[in-house]
């Protein structure tokens, strides 16, 4: 059995995080520059049914059954085996590596699940379709996130820019004009499940306030979609700034995110906002080709531990099965 490799990109949410958990739309794009990679190799000395896990980034070197049942890698492997009806797979080693920062709003968990599910199902001779992979990865996302909207597993599985509404068929975005995003990482790990849970508590205390905020975000997301699909990039920055303001009002920003957003705007970004769960993790800034270097250096001066520049352009994304 030859070794099988599969990869999956990171992702970034451009508009609509949190409101998307409450049924509003959101826009997310893959970040192809950062990827999770899974390699499955036959293990000639192992016993049938034995799967070894080797994930050096998170210090794992163990057999599958030694992992807790709700450990996401174990859950992802067992999801594939049960989907394929295979109880005792051939002995193999699953090696997982990733360049996607962990707990930073870039979908590292979903990307590991997707890469692993693709590599393992191909190794077992039954490559899963995107729809199946996305569905199984969503189940694992519930361990990471509690009540995920499904946007991470969707954008990462299809590796296409998406306009996402929970429970609705996939809609990909047209991108007539490329645009450049600088991602700035506060370096503060912020587990999404925690922030989503806190917001859920606040929403329960004052549903009117939060529903109104989510509605305002939905208007921005729809505007942003039209703006992107019309190639009218000049209007996109202001929409980012407005979305950030609503996220602040939801209480999911932090002093560290505020200083990075401020620094990016002062360095000439057309707009900037936090991205993902918030209270740490990442922010994004919109720029043109020339402005990225200056924004990156301003972000680092303001405390970013990492910056990533990604160009969002049609030719980077290849539509596979839907
Ligand atoms: O970008 P992440 O992985 O932190 O996801 C956050 C997105 C939320 O809308 C806050 C949660 C979700 O499941 O959509």
mmCIF file of C-alpha atoms and ligand atoms in Angstrom:
data_model
loop_
_atom_site.group_PDB
_atom_site.id
_atom_site.type_symbol
_atom_site.label_atom_id
_atom_site.label_comp_id
_atom_site.label_asym_id
_atom_site.label_seq_id
_atom_site.Cartn_x
_atom_site.Cartn_y
_atom_site.Cartn_z
ATOM 1 C CA UNK A 1 0.000 0.000 0.000
ATOM 2 C CA UNK A 2 1.588 3.293 -1.038
ATOM 3 C CA UNK A 3 1.706 6.186 1.437
ATOM 4 C CA UNK A 4 -1.092 8.684 0.842
ATOM 5 C CA UNK A 5 -0.780 12.427 1.484
ATOM 6 C CA UNK A 6 -3.552 15.011 1.625
ATOM 7 C CA UNK A 7 -3.533 18.655 2.637
ATOM 8 C CA UNK A 8 -6.097 21.293 3.569
ATOM 9 C CA UNK A 9 -5.739 25.074 3.789
ATOM 10 C CA UNK A 10 -6.240 27.431 6.696
ATOM 11 C CA UNK A 11 -9.071 29.903 6.501
ATOM 12 C CA UNK A 12 -9.978 33.368 7.569
ATOM 13 C CA UNK A 13 -13.417 34.859 8.128
ATOM 14 C CA UNK A 14 -13.775 38.166 6.282
ATOM 15 C CA UNK A 15 -17.258 39.091 7.523
ATOM 16 C CA UNK A 16 -19.980 37.776 9.794
ATOM 17 C CA UNK A 17 -18.290 35.727 12.553
ATOM 18 C CA UNK A 18 -20.485 35.051 15.599
ATOM 19 C CA UNK A 19 -23.637 36.288 13.841
ATOM 20 C CA UNK A 20 -23.221 33.198 11.619
ATOM 21 C CA UNK A 21 -23.802 30.965 14.658
ATOM 22 C CA UNK A 22 -27.251 32.607 14.900
ATOM 23 C CA UNK A 23 -28.263 31.925 11.296
ATOM 24 C CA UNK A 24 -26.885 35.063 9.633
ATOM 25 C CA UNK A 25 -24.564 34.871 6.605
ATOM 26 C CA UNK A 26 -20.768 35.068 6.731
ATOM 27 C CA UNK A 27 -17.960 35.253 4.185
ATOM 28 C CA UNK A 28 -14.785 33.220 4.566
ATOM 29 C CA UNK A 29 -11.825 32.507 2.310
ATOM 30 C CA UNK A 30 -9.171 29.788 2.320
ATOM 31 C CA UNK A 31 -5.613 30.760 3.210
ATOM 32 C CA UNK A 32 -3.597 28.503 0.935
ATOM 33 C CA UNK A 33 -0.266 29.756 2.293
ATOM 34 C CA UNK A 34 -0.815 27.869 5.560
ATOM 35 C CA UNK A 35 -1.804 24.212 5.436
ATOM 36 C CA UNK A 36 -2.391 21.049 7.428
ATOM 37 C CA UNK A 37 -0.907 17.878 5.966
ATOM 38 C CA UNK A 38 -1.711 14.242 6.729
ATOM 39 C CA UNK A 39 0.286 11.236 5.538
ATOM 40 C CA UNK A 40 -0.933 7.680 6.040
ATOM 41 C CA UNK A 41 1.646 4.900 5.702
ATOM 42 C CA UNK A 42 1.205 1.155 6.014
ATOM 43 C CA UNK A 43 2.908 -0.205 9.107
ATOM 44 C CA UNK A 44 4.235 -3.656 8.172
ATOM 45 C CA UNK A 45 5.189 -4.455 11.775
ATOM 46 C CA UNK A 46 1.885 -3.349 13.285
ATOM 47 C CA UNK A 47 -1.138 -5.527 14.010
ATOM 48 C CA UNK A 48 -4.339 -5.287 11.997
ATOM 49 C CA UNK A 49 -6.576 -2.616 13.503
ATOM 50 C CA UNK A 50 -3.659 -0.690 14.996
ATOM 51 C CA UNK A 51 -3.317 2.981 14.035
ATOM 52 C CA UNK A 52 -0.367 4.989 15.272
ATOM 53 C CA UNK A 53 -0.654 8.759 15.513
ATOM 54 C CA UNK A 54 2.343 10.990 15.050
ATOM 55 C CA UNK A 55 1.558 14.708 15.397
ATOM 56 C CA UNK A 56 4.808 16.442 16.434
ATOM 57 C CA UNK A 57 3.272 19.954 16.435
ATOM 58 C CA UNK A 58 1.083 19.000 19.390
ATOM 59 C CA UNK A 59 3.551 16.528 20.927
ATOM 60 C CA UNK A 60 1.550 13.383 20.093
ATOM 61 C CA UNK A 61 3.290 10.052 19.458
ATOM 62 C CA UNK A 62 0.874 7.366 20.487
ATOM 63 C CA UNK A 63 -1.577 4.740 19.361
ATOM 64 C CA UNK A 64 -5.101 5.811 18.498
ATOM 65 C CA UNK A 65 -6.743 3.898 21.302
ATOM 66 C CA UNK A 66 -4.577 5.569 23.915
ATOM 67 C CA UNK A 67 -6.120 8.932 23.047
ATOM 68 C CA UNK A 68 -9.246 10.019 24.956
ATOM 69 C CA UNK A 69 -12.423 9.264 22.996
ATOM 70 C CA UNK A 70 -13.239 12.929 22.548
ATOM 71 C CA UNK A 71 -9.736 13.821 21.334
ATOM 72 C CA UNK A 72 -10.343 15.475 17.939
ATOM 73 C CA UNK A 73 -7.813 13.379 15.966
ATOM 74 C CA UNK A 74 -9.272 10.186 17.387
ATOM 75 C CA UNK A 75 -12.797 11.407 16.665
ATOM 76 C CA UNK A 76 -11.818 12.248 13.067
ATOM 77 C CA UNK A 77 -10.251 8.814 12.460
ATOM 78 C CA UNK A 78 -13.209 7.001 14.014
ATOM 79 C CA UNK A 79 -15.609 9.129 11.982
ATOM 80 C CA UNK A 80 -13.954 7.908 8.780
ATOM 81 C CA UNK A 81 -13.830 4.250 9.875
ATOM 82 C CA UNK A 82 -17.465 4.248 10.863
ATOM 83 C CA UNK A 83 -18.537 6.062 7.678
ATOM 84 C CA UNK A 84 -16.700 3.411 5.621
ATOM 85 C CA UNK A 85 -17.897 0.523 7.792
ATOM 86 C CA UNK A 86 -14.316 -0.599 8.490
ATOM 87 C CA UNK A 87 -13.804 -1.959 11.999
ATOM 88 C CA UNK A 88 -10.239 -3.261 11.622
ATOM 89 C CA UNK A 89 -8.166 -1.205 9.196
ATOM 90 C CA UNK A 90 -4.738 -2.379 8.034
ATOM 91 C CA UNK A 91 -2.001 -1.349 10.482
ATOM 92 C CA UNK A 92 -0.856 2.146 9.614
ATOM 93 C CA UNK A 93 0.773 5.311 10.887
ATOM 94 C CA UNK A 94 -0.907 8.669 10.511
ATOM 95 C CA UNK A 95 1.473 11.618 10.526
ATOM 96 C CA UNK A 96 -0.040 15.069 10.912
ATOM 97 C CA UNK A 97 1.768 18.371 10.532
ATOM 98 C CA UNK A 98 0.432 21.883 10.132
ATOM 99 C CA UNK A 99 1.694 25.415 9.629
ATOM 100 C CA UNK A 100 -1.680 26.885 10.633
ATOM 101 C CA UNK A 101 -1.446 28.699 13.985
ATOM 102 C CA UNK A 102 -3.497 26.901 16.662
ATOM 103 C CA UNK A 103 -6.434 28.641 18.430
ATOM 104 C CA UNK A 104 -5.970 31.751 16.334
ATOM 105 C CA UNK A 105 -9.124 31.762 14.214
ATOM 106 C CA UNK A 106 -7.514 30.164 11.191
ATOM 107 C CA UNK A 107 -9.319 26.857 11.286
ATOM 108 C CA UNK A 108 -6.368 24.693 12.307
ATOM 109 C CA UNK A 109 -8.610 22.041 13.858
ATOM 110 C CA UNK A 110 -10.895 21.750 10.841
ATOM 111 C CA UNK A 111 -7.930 21.660 8.440
ATOM 112 C CA UNK A 112 -6.328 18.787 10.369
ATOM 113 C CA UNK A 113 -9.643 16.893 10.300
ATOM 114 C CA UNK A 114 -10.135 17.445 6.574
ATOM 115 C CA UNK A 115 -6.569 16.486 5.584
ATOM 116 C CA UNK A 116 -6.663 13.421 7.822
ATOM 117 C CA UNK A 117 -10.068 12.260 6.560
ATOM 118 C CA UNK A 118 -9.021 12.586 2.937
ATOM 119 C CA UNK A 119 -5.693 10.802 3.405
ATOM 120 C CA UNK A 120 -7.147 7.993 5.516
ATOM 121 C CA UNK A 121 -10.168 7.339 3.301
ATOM 122 C CA UNK A 122 -7.939 7.242 0.193
ATOM 123 C CA UNK A 123 -5.486 4.934 1.959
ATOM 124 C CA UNK A 124 -8.395 2.609 2.732
ATOM 125 C CA UNK A 125 -9.400 2.629 -0.936
ATOM 126 C CA UNK A 126 -12.610 4.674 -0.540
ATOM 127 C CA UNK A 127 -11.841 8.395 -0.949
ATOM 128 C CA UNK A 128 -14.682 10.373 0.611
ATOM 129 C CA UNK A 129 -16.499 13.102 -1.331
ATOM 130 C CA UNK A 130 -16.225 16.730 -0.220
ATOM 131 C CA UNK A 131 -19.780 16.605 1.104
ATOM 132 C CA UNK A 132 -18.928 13.621 3.316
ATOM 133 C CA UNK A 133 -15.630 15.092 4.484
ATOM 134 C CA UNK A 134 -17.278 18.385 5.385
ATOM 135 C CA UNK A 135 -20.078 16.640 7.267
ATOM 136 C CA UNK A 136 -17.679 14.436 9.258
ATOM 137 C CA UNK A 137 -15.365 17.379 9.982
ATOM 138 C CA UNK A 138 -18.385 19.294 11.304
ATOM 139 C CA UNK A 139 -18.955 16.542 13.885
ATOM 140 C CA UNK A 140 -15.340 16.946 15.060
ATOM 141 C CA UNK A 141 -15.744 20.748 15.099
ATOM 142 C CA UNK A 142 -18.380 20.279 17.780
ATOM 143 C CA UNK A 143 -15.598 19.036 20.083
ATOM 144 C CA UNK A 144 -13.478 22.130 19.381
ATOM 145 C CA UNK A 145 -16.256 24.695 19.261
ATOM 146 C CA UNK A 146 -19.313 23.453 21.134
ATOM 147 C CA UNK A 147 -21.922 24.927 18.792
ATOM 148 C CA UNK A 148 -20.060 25.602 15.547
ATOM 149 C CA UNK A 149 -21.815 27.251 12.622
ATOM 150 C CA UNK A 150 -20.149 24.900 10.122
ATOM 151 C CA UNK A 151 -18.320 27.657 8.266
ATOM 152 C CA UNK A 152 -14.808 26.368 9.059
ATOM 153 C CA UNK A 153 -15.292 22.820 7.795
ATOM 154 C CA UNK A 154 -17.111 24.138 4.710
ATOM 155 C CA UNK A 155 -14.563 26.716 3.522
ATOM 156 C CA UNK A 156 -11.660 24.389 4.334
ATOM 157 C CA UNK A 157 -13.117 21.307 2.650
ATOM 158 C CA UNK A 158 -14.107 23.090 -0.552
ATOM 159 C CA UNK A 159 -11.055 25.403 -0.468
ATOM 160 C CA UNK A 160 -13.124 28.112 -2.141
ATOM 161 C CA UNK A 161 -14.270 31.562 -0.955
ATOM 162 C CA UNK A 162 -17.767 30.999 0.466
ATOM 163 C CA UNK A 163 -20.883 32.931 1.365
ATOM 164 C CA UNK A 164 -22.140 30.721 4.133
ATOM 165 C CA UNK A 165 -25.489 30.428 5.839
ATOM 166 C CA UNK A 166 -25.900 27.625 8.338
ATOM 167 C CA UNK A 167 -27.924 24.729 6.920
ATOM 168 C CA UNK A 168 -28.098 26.156 3.388
ATOM 169 C CA UNK A 169 -26.467 24.755 0.236
ATOM 170 C CA UNK A 170 -22.913 25.884 -0.476
ATOM 171 C CA UNK A 171 -22.531 29.211 -2.283
ATOM 172 C CA UNK A 172 -19.087 30.114 -3.605
ATOM 173 C CA UNK A 173 -18.070 33.717 -4.322
ATOM 174 C CA UNK A 174 -17.058 35.206 -7.651
ATOM 175 C CA UNK A 175 -13.892 37.312 -7.424
ATOM 176 C CA UNK A 176 -13.523 39.568 -10.452
ATOM 177 C CA UNK A 177 -10.914 41.758 -8.684
ATOM 178 C CA UNK A 178 -8.119 40.378 -6.506
ATOM 179 C CA UNK A 179 -7.565 41.929 -3.083
ATOM 180 C CA UNK A 180 -4.877 41.604 -0.442
ATOM 181 C CA UNK A 181 -5.445 40.765 3.206
ATOM 182 C CA UNK A 182 -2.835 41.102 5.948
ATOM 183 C CA UNK A 183 -3.488 38.819 8.897
ATOM 184 C CA UNK A 184 -2.092 39.920 12.258
ATOM 185 C CA UNK A 185 -1.891 37.477 15.136
ATOM 186 C CA UNK A 186 -2.163 38.875 18.688
ATOM 187 C CA UNK A 187 -0.391 35.737 19.925
ATOM 188 C CA UNK A 188 -3.122 35.276 22.528
ATOM 189 C CA UNK A 189 -4.665 31.839 22.089
ATOM 190 C CA UNK A 190 -8.398 32.235 22.429
ATOM 191 C CA UNK A 191 -10.434 29.041 22.306
ATOM 192 C CA UNK A 192 -13.440 29.765 20.093
ATOM 193 C CA UNK A 193 -15.742 27.541 22.191
ATOM 194 C CA UNK A 194 -15.145 29.784 25.194
ATOM 195 C CA UNK A 195 -15.941 33.037 23.406
ATOM 196 C CA UNK A 196 -18.959 31.525 21.627
ATOM 197 C CA UNK A 197 -20.190 30.229 25.005
ATOM 198 C CA UNK A 198 -19.754 33.605 26.725
ATOM 199 C CA UNK A 199 -21.597 35.353 23.919
ATOM 200 C CA UNK A 200 -24.378 32.774 24.206
ATOM 201 C CA UNK A 201 -24.730 33.736 27.884
ATOM 202 C CA UNK A 202 -24.883 37.461 27.032
ATOM 203 C CA UNK A 203 -27.430 36.770 24.280
ATOM 204 C CA UNK A 204 -29.611 34.873 26.748
ATOM 205 C CA UNK A 205 -29.563 37.910 29.073
ATOM 206 C CA UNK A 206 -30.460 40.424 26.361
ATOM 207 C CA UNK A 207 -31.680 38.809 23.170
ATOM 208 C CA UNK A 208 -33.035 42.055 21.678
ATOM 209 C CA UNK A 209 -29.641 43.739 21.796
ATOM 210 C CA UNK A 210 -27.724 40.834 20.283
ATOM 211 C CA UNK A 211 -30.315 39.933 17.656
ATOM 212 C CA UNK A 212 -30.226 43.564 16.483
ATOM 213 C CA UNK A 213 -26.417 43.422 16.303
ATOM 214 C CA UNK A 214 -26.561 40.166 14.322
ATOM 215 C CA UNK A 215 -29.090 41.733 11.933
ATOM 216 C CA UNK A 216 -26.800 44.728 11.409
ATOM 217 C CA UNK A 217 -23.909 42.371 10.663
ATOM 218 C CA UNK A 218 -26.076 40.475 8.155
ATOM 219 C CA UNK A 219 -26.687 43.695 6.215
ATOM 220 C CA UNK A 220 -22.928 44.293 6.051
ATOM 221 C CA UNK A 221 -22.207 40.748 4.916
ATOM 222 C CA UNK A 222 -24.713 41.045 2.076
ATOM 223 C CA UNK A 223 -23.234 44.395 1.057
ATOM 224 C CA UNK A 224 -19.745 42.909 1.220
ATOM 225 C CA UNK A 225 -20.770 40.048 -1.027
ATOM 226 C CA UNK A 226 -22.162 42.442 -3.637
ATOM 227 C CA UNK A 227 -19.074 44.628 -3.333
ATOM 228 C CA UNK A 228 -16.680 41.712 -3.838
ATOM 229 C CA UNK A 229 -18.679 40.173 -6.675
ATOM 230 C CA UNK A 230 -18.918 43.538 -8.472
ATOM 231 C CA UNK A 231 -15.187 44.098 -8.070
ATOM 232 C CA UNK A 232 -15.911 47.354 -6.250
ATOM 233 C CA UNK A 233 -13.044 47.016 -3.784
ATOM 234 C CA UNK A 234 -13.029 50.675 -2.763
ATOM 235 C CA UNK A 235 -16.106 50.083 -0.605
ATOM 236 C CA UNK A 236 -14.901 46.963 1.176
ATOM 237 C CA UNK A 237 -12.683 48.597 3.831
ATOM 238 C CA UNK A 238 -15.497 50.679 5.307
ATOM 239 C CA UNK A 239 -17.640 47.547 5.581
ATOM 240 C CA UNK A 240 -14.826 45.819 7.500
ATOM 241 C CA UNK A 241 -14.604 48.748 9.903
ATOM 242 C CA UNK A 242 -18.358 48.641 10.497
ATOM 243 C CA UNK A 243 -18.326 44.903 11.062
ATOM 244 C CA UNK A 244 -15.527 45.378 13.601
ATOM 245 C CA UNK A 245 -17.568 47.980 15.428
ATOM 246 C CA UNK A 246 -20.474 45.540 15.794
ATOM 247 C CA UNK A 247 -18.080 42.849 17.038
ATOM 248 C CA UNK A 248 -16.828 45.305 19.655
ATOM 249 C CA UNK A 249 -20.390 45.920 20.735
ATOM 250 C CA UNK A 250 -20.861 42.155 21.064
ATOM 251 C CA UNK A 251 -17.935 42.250 23.499
ATOM 252 C CA UNK A 252 -15.625 39.921 21.579
ATOM 253 C CA UNK A 253 -12.742 42.322 20.938
ATOM 254 C CA UNK A 254 -9.787 42.806 23.307
ATOM 255 C CA UNK A 255 -7.190 45.533 23.978
ATOM 256 C CA UNK A 256 -4.638 43.573 21.932
ATOM 257 C CA UNK A 257 -6.982 43.279 18.950
ATOM 258 C CA UNK A 258 -7.875 46.958 19.245
ATOM 259 C CA UNK A 259 -4.236 48.033 19.053
ATOM 260 C CA UNK A 260 -3.575 45.883 15.984
ATOM 261 C CA UNK A 261 -6.721 47.141 14.239
ATOM 262 C CA UNK A 262 -5.740 50.705 15.047
ATOM 263 C CA UNK A 263 -2.145 50.188 13.893
ATOM 264 C CA UNK A 264 -3.271 48.723 10.565
ATOM 265 C CA UNK A 265 -5.640 51.616 9.913
ATOM 266 C CA UNK A 266 -2.955 54.175 10.775
ATOM 267 C CA UNK A 267 -0.556 52.402 8.402
ATOM 268 C CA UNK A 268 -2.962 52.904 5.513
ATOM 269 C CA UNK A 269 -5.235 49.843 5.572
ATOM 270 C CA UNK A 270 -8.529 50.496 3.789
ATOM 271 C CA UNK A 271 -10.259 48.715 6.668
ATOM 272 C CA UNK A 272 -9.493 46.362 9.544
ATOM 273 C CA UNK A 273 -11.377 44.076 11.890
ATOM 274 C CA UNK A 274 -10.932 41.171 14.227
ATOM 275 C CA UNK A 275 -11.472 37.815 12.565
ATOM 276 C CA UNK A 276 -12.816 34.590 14.032
ATOM 277 C CA UNK A 277 -13.762 34.037 17.647
ATOM 278 C CA UNK A 278 -12.062 37.196 18.980
ATOM 279 C CA UNK A 279 -10.759 38.084 22.492
ATOM 280 C CA UNK A 280 -7.355 37.171 21.052
ATOM 281 C CA UNK A 281 -6.387 35.312 17.911
ATOM 282 C CA UNK A 282 -6.308 37.207 14.653
ATOM 283 C CA UNK A 283 -7.305 40.427 13.014
ATOM 284 C CA UNK A 284 -7.295 41.221 9.300
ATOM 285 C CA UNK A 285 -6.568 44.359 7.316
ATOM 286 C CA UNK A 286 -7.478 45.164 3.736
ATOM 287 C CA UNK A 287 -4.827 46.699 1.530
ATOM 288 C CA UNK A 288 -3.594 46.892 -2.038
ATOM 289 C CA UNK A 289 -0.471 45.288 -3.466
ATOM 290 C CA UNK A 290 1.812 48.095 -2.366
ATOM 291 C CA UNK A 291 0.564 48.596 1.186
ATOM 292 C CA UNK A 292 1.046 45.168 2.717
ATOM 293 C CA UNK A 293 4.683 45.558 3.798
ATOM 294 C CA UNK A 294 3.997 48.772 5.694
ATOM 295 C CA UNK A 295 0.962 47.290 7.412
ATOM 296 C CA UNK A 296 2.885 44.160 8.392
ATOM 297 C CA UNK A 297 5.600 46.233 9.992
ATOM 298 C CA UNK A 298 3.081 48.441 11.816
ATOM 299 C CA UNK A 299 1.327 45.332 13.122
ATOM 300 C CA UNK A 300 4.589 43.879 14.406
ATOM 301 C CA UNK A 301 5.476 47.176 16.078
ATOM 302 C CA UNK A 302 2.065 47.073 17.755
ATOM 303 C CA UNK A 303 2.722 43.596 19.148
ATOM 304 C CA UNK A 304 1.657 41.097 16.459
ATOM 305 C CA UNK A 305 3.603 37.873 16.903
ATOM 306 C CA UNK A 306 3.009 36.874 13.287
ATOM 307 C CA UNK A 307 1.745 38.421 10.088
ATOM 308 C CA UNK A 308 0.593 36.607 6.962
ATOM 309 C CA UNK A 309 -0.195 38.243 3.637
ATOM 310 C CA UNK A 310 -2.654 36.505 1.377
ATOM 311 C CA UNK A 311 -4.045 37.576 -1.982
ATOM 312 C CA UNK A 312 -7.656 36.646 -2.565
ATOM 313 C CA UNK A 313 -7.955 35.930 -6.285
ATOM 314 C CA UNK A 314 -10.062 33.658 -8.424
ATOM 315 C CA UNK A 315 -7.171 31.802 -10.099
ATOM 316 C CA UNK A 316 -5.932 30.435 -6.753
ATOM 317 C CA UNK A 317 -9.005 28.366 -6.113
ATOM 318 C CA UNK A 318 -9.939 25.256 -8.023
ATOM 319 C CA UNK A 319 -13.485 24.050 -7.769
ATOM 320 C CA UNK A 320 -13.594 20.304 -7.025
ATOM 321 C CA UNK A 321 -16.733 18.216 -6.573
ATOM 322 C CA UNK A 322 -19.571 20.161 -4.927
HETATM 323 O O1 LIG B 1 -12.368 31.505 13.091
HETATM 324 P P1 LIG B 1 -12.644 30.620 14.259
HETATM 325 O O2 LIG B 1 -12.186 29.215 14.054
HETATM 326 O O3 LIG B 1 -12.243 31.195 15.578
HETATM 327 O O4 LIG B 1 -14.241 30.476 14.262
HETATM 328 C C1 LIG B 1 -15.006 31.461 14.791
HETATM 329 C C2 LIG B 1 -16.223 31.667 14.011
HETATM 330 C C3 LIG B 1 -17.425 31.829 14.888
HETATM 331 O O5 LIG B 1 -18.418 32.441 14.102
HETATM 332 C C4 LIG B 1 -17.144 32.710 16.090
HETATM 333 C C5 LIG B 1 -17.900 30.464 15.387
HETATM 334 C C6 LIG B 1 -18.496 29.593 14.296
HETATM 335 O O6 LIG B 1 -18.614 28.392 14.545
HETATM 336 O O7 LIG B 1 -18.873 30.100 13.231
#
